XYZ file of C-alpha atoms in Angstrom:
306
model
C 13.394 -6.454 11.419
C 11.541 -9.316 13.082
C 13.766 -11.915 11.410
C 17.244 -11.563 12.896
C 18.910 -13.804 10.306
C 17.324 -11.911 7.421
C 18.332 -8.624 9.005
C 21.971 -9.652 9.330
C 22.094 -11.185 5.839
C 20.823 -7.960 4.276
C 23.287 -5.830 6.225
C 26.172 -8.021 5.090
C 25.009 -7.888 1.475
C 24.594 -4.103 1.636
C 28.157 -3.750 2.928
C 29.556 -5.971 0.152
C 27.491 -4.148 -2.477
C 28.752 -0.782 -1.253
C 32.358 -1.901 -1.716
C 31.741 -3.422 -5.155
C 29.684 -0.546 -6.544
C 32.206 1.996 -5.244
C 34.962 0.054 -6.989
C 33.024 0.121 -10.255
C 32.625 3.902 -10.045
C 36.311 4.314 -9.183
C 37.140 2.164 -12.215
C 35.304 4.471 -14.600
C 31.627 3.469 -14.515
C 29.504 6.603 -14.338
C 26.223 7.125 -12.504
C 23.756 8.591 -15.027
C 22.019 11.888 -14.283
C 18.704 13.373 -15.261
C 18.419 17.121 -15.808
C 15.408 18.846 -14.256
C 14.588 22.534 -14.308
C 14.275 24.217 -10.925
C 10.873 25.466 -9.811
C 10.048 29.043 -10.713
C 8.881 30.683 -13.954
C 12.084 32.657 -14.465
C 14.578 30.144 -13.173
C 17.572 29.587 -15.455
C 19.096 26.904 -13.238
C 18.869 23.156 -13.609
C 19.068 20.297 -11.136
C 21.177 17.240 -11.863
C 19.409 14.258 -10.307
C 21.493 11.080 -10.026
C 19.772 7.971 -11.387
C 21.529 5.752 -8.889
C 18.845 3.093 -8.687
C 19.095 2.553 -12.453
C 22.869 2.237 -12.136
C 22.416 -0.471 -9.474
C 19.736 -2.404 -11.358
C 21.867 -2.443 -14.523
C 24.629 -4.186 -12.539
C 22.506 -7.004 -11.221
C 24.947 -9.659 -12.405
C 27.743 -7.994 -10.441
C 25.580 -8.067 -7.328
C 24.591 -11.699 -7.787
C 28.274 -12.632 -7.893
C 28.903 -11.247 -4.401
C 29.677 -13.937 -1.783
C 26.914 -12.634 0.499
C 24.226 -12.687 -2.190
C 23.243 -16.365 -2.013
C 22.940 -16.418 1.813
C 20.803 -13.263 1.623
C 18.680 -14.777 -1.154
C 18.096 -17.917 0.918
C 17.177 -15.826 3.983
C 14.652 -13.822 1.944
C 13.195 -17.026 0.489
C 12.861 -18.602 3.937
C 11.270 -15.473 5.388
C 8.712 -15.065 2.589
C 9.528 -11.364 2.285
C 10.005 -11.124 -1.487
C 6.477 -11.143 -2.931
C 4.894 -8.447 -0.709
C 7.950 -6.209 -1.085
C 8.015 -6.480 -4.889
C 4.257 -5.938 -5.133
C 4.520 -2.813 -2.983
C 7.288 -1.519 -5.255
C 5.154 -2.132 -8.337
C 7.526 -4.801 -9.644
C 6.566 -8.003 -11.434
C 6.811 -10.979 -9.081
C 8.692 -13.971 -10.581
C 7.055 -17.382 -10.146
C 10.267 -19.135 -9.096
C 10.859 -18.556 -5.334
C 14.639 -18.167 -5.604
C 14.416 -15.842 -8.592
C 11.761 -13.873 -6.718
C 14.084 -13.519 -3.719
C 17.013 -12.528 -5.959
C 14.970 -9.835 -7.684
C 13.849 -8.486 -4.326
C 17.485 -8.103 -3.264
C 18.433 -6.065 -6.336
C 15.365 -3.828 -5.937
C 16.188 -3.420 -2.243
C 19.774 -2.409 -2.990
C 18.637 -0.007 -5.701
C 16.287 1.708 -3.240
C 19.051 1.873 -0.645
C 21.086 4.344 -2.729
C 18.251 6.069 -4.601
C 19.254 9.696 -5.259
C 22.762 9.261 -3.864
C 25.888 10.274 -5.761
C 28.113 7.651 -4.138
C 27.863 4.264 -2.423
C 28.829 4.862 1.182
C 26.775 2.770 3.594
C 24.860 5.271 5.678
C 23.426 3.674 8.831
C 20.278 5.810 8.880
C 19.579 5.103 5.206
C 20.076 1.365 5.755
C 17.838 1.308 8.837
C 15.124 3.164 6.908
C 15.303 0.678 4.021
C 15.112 -2.243 6.444
C 12.117 -0.662 8.158
C 10.295 -0.394 4.822
C 11.041 -4.052 4.095
C 9.835 -5.016 7.560
C 6.594 -3.112 7.007
C 5.923 -4.795 3.665
C 6.744 -8.264 5.011
C 4.688 -7.928 8.211
C 1.555 -9.991 8.713
C -1.420 -7.815 7.791
C -3.637 -10.010 9.974
C -1.919 -8.520 13.027
C -3.100 -4.984 12.209
C -5.958 -3.333 14.077
C -7.640 -1.765 11.051
C -7.740 -1.836 7.272
C -8.039 1.467 5.385
C -9.027 2.037 1.757
C -9.620 5.278 -0.172
C -13.147 5.637 -1.534
C -13.358 6.768 -5.152
C -15.945 9.394 -6.073
C -17.315 10.068 -2.576
C -18.214 13.592 -1.474
C -19.849 13.724 1.937
C -21.209 16.516 4.135
C -20.376 15.018 7.559
C -16.661 14.467 8.305
C -17.307 10.873 9.391
C -20.070 8.291 9.396
C -20.216 5.280 11.711
C -21.688 2.095 10.249
C -22.289 -1.425 11.617
C -19.617 -3.919 12.740
C -16.741 -1.462 13.052
C -16.924 0.108 9.595
C -16.874 3.869 9.090
C -16.353 6.543 6.462
C -14.031 9.357 7.483
C -12.077 12.253 6.012
C -8.485 11.284 5.322
C -7.089 14.369 7.050
C -8.821 13.394 10.306
C -6.715 10.285 10.954
C -3.167 9.037 10.517
C -3.271 7.627 6.984
C -0.622 6.755 4.372
C 0.180 9.457 1.823
C -0.756 7.131 -1.023
C -4.306 6.857 0.331
C -4.699 10.649 0.266
C -3.713 11.337 -3.340
C -6.326 12.827 -5.646
C -5.204 11.068 -8.840
C -7.810 8.537 -9.932
C -10.075 9.314 -6.984
C -12.727 11.239 -8.906
C -12.108 14.507 -7.069
C -10.180 17.749 -7.435
C -6.933 18.105 -5.526
C -8.444 20.670 -3.127
C -11.424 18.472 -2.242
C -11.171 16.182 0.787
C -10.448 12.489 0.352
C -12.657 10.032 2.215
C -11.512 6.677 3.528
C -13.363 3.505 4.423
C -12.060 2.009 7.657
C -12.798 -1.521 8.887
C -11.710 -2.851 12.254
C -9.889 -6.172 12.185
C -10.622 -9.009 14.572
C -8.052 -11.515 15.738
C -7.365 -14.497 13.535
C -5.415 -15.710 10.551
C -7.971 -14.317 8.083
C -8.776 -11.017 9.807
C -7.452 -8.909 6.915
C -9.573 -10.754 4.347
C -12.624 -10.406 6.599
C -12.015 -6.665 6.914
C -11.559 -6.394 3.137
C -14.899 -8.152 2.656
C -16.528 -5.605 4.933
C -15.129 -2.753 2.838
C -16.424 -4.328 -0.359
C -19.816 -4.881 1.271
C -19.889 -1.229 2.316
C -19.662 -0.228 -1.348
C -22.491 -2.662 -2.161
C -24.709 -1.066 0.473
C -23.861 2.439 -0.756
C -24.816 1.470 -4.307
C -28.008 -0.110 -2.997
C -28.883 3.114 -1.179
C -28.531 5.358 -4.232
C -27.075 5.390 -7.716
C -23.690 6.990 -8.360
C -20.054 6.446 -9.163
C -18.460 5.080 -5.981
C -15.928 2.331 -5.320
C -12.773 1.344 -3.523
C -9.348 2.466 -4.639
C -6.920 -0.121 -6.038
C -5.180 -0.662 -2.694
C -6.077 -0.911 0.975
C -3.544 -0.251 3.724
C -2.798 -1.915 7.049
C -0.584 -0.179 9.645
C 2.592 -2.117 10.343
C 4.244 0.099 12.958
C 6.604 3.074 13.057
C 4.603 5.017 10.486
C 4.816 2.296 7.842
C 1.924 0.669 5.984
C 1.417 -2.623 4.187
C -0.357 -2.275 0.851
C -2.998 -4.845 -0.151
C -4.740 -4.993 -3.557
C -8.506 -4.554 -3.196
C -9.352 -6.196 -6.503
C -11.926 -3.448 -7.071
C -12.928 -2.756 -10.693
C -12.724 0.720 -12.180
C -15.326 3.072 -10.725
C -17.787 4.597 -13.145
C -17.828 8.370 -13.589
C -20.325 10.688 -11.963
C -19.280 10.673 -8.328
C -21.359 9.954 -5.234
C -22.695 12.802 -3.101
C -23.948 12.264 0.451
C -25.539 15.256 2.152
C -26.126 15.247 5.892
C -29.612 13.751 5.565
C -28.449 11.185 3.015
C -25.595 10.114 5.293
C -27.996 9.586 8.197
C -30.358 7.570 5.995
C -27.470 5.460 4.705
C -26.458 4.669 8.286
C -30.081 3.769 9.118
C -30.261 1.477 6.097
C -27.007 -0.247 7.067
C -28.333 -0.822 10.608
C -31.613 -2.179 9.225
C -29.774 -4.533 6.866
C -27.585 -5.658 9.751
C -30.632 -6.581 11.833
C -32.645 -8.123 9.008
C -32.641 -11.952 8.971
C -30.881 -13.500 6.017
C -33.253 -15.376 3.692
C -32.636 -19.134 3.689
C -29.852 -18.722 6.252
C -28.341 -22.068 7.318
C -27.751 -22.908 10.962
C -25.637 -21.690 12.638
C -26.246 -18.161 11.353
C -23.746 -16.267 9.212
C -21.310 -13.695 10.492
C -22.475 -10.056 10.728
C -20.412 -9.137 7.680
C -21.815 -11.904 5.488
C -25.349 -11.218 6.753
C -24.968 -7.535 5.770
C -23.861 -8.538 2.282
C -26.661 -11.077 1.853
C -29.268 -8.536 2.942
C -27.798 -5.976 0.567
C -28.355 -8.404 -2.292
C -31.924 -9.143 -1.178
C -34.861 -6.930 -2.318
C -35.097 -3.772 -0.206
C -37.069 -0.604 -0.379
C -36.044 2.660 1.252
């Protein structure tokens, strides 16, 4: 954790929660289980999966009463870690800052014992949970690249270099988050390769937004080049160290059906078009001139014939 005070506050809360939740179980509260059939067509055995996170979330009031909860809530609020963590977990983000921090703590504690049958405080499990929180709370503007899955794209070459640090590449050719490699909603079969759009980030407080704009502009240029169903996935990803990734909504609308096929020749022509658009002066450009990314987008919107 980069924030020492937040780190220590969460450790203290986790220790108190472990004692309290263990006492509740010892007093008769039962962790619910889900029954799942084992893999195999002829298997007659079942797996009992503990629903520990549900048990924890249902005892939120007990957790809020712990003496270490308020200091941890205040540390989360001061560190601004709640909103990105809740968004990454798919949770609704409360508008009130303190309520947002409190909800983050209960979700964090629920994830800490997910799948466990008891509430011992395992150091490795705690360190892993803290690492995930650190990754979600890290500044995405400090990352080197921004990666987004491309919906509907099927391409002959394994990668395609485009202007100002943007490229298309097969997901299995680089270190990418598992979520960016899933086939669901990507307009492809599970055995077909997933392609990613990668944009290099510059230094600066808005480098992530600039890289996101480049990814959106890439899709605009691809649609300008030829018709088809292509778009960005719902989330882009920025590396945050130690194999963790920060997830950022792309704001991309649903991609139309039909897919987008780029053969070898098409890919080369797309790259040529992108280079030509990059070099083409922007109509009515004010002085000083626009950035390369904005010039690419403006040219893509201007009339062009291939």
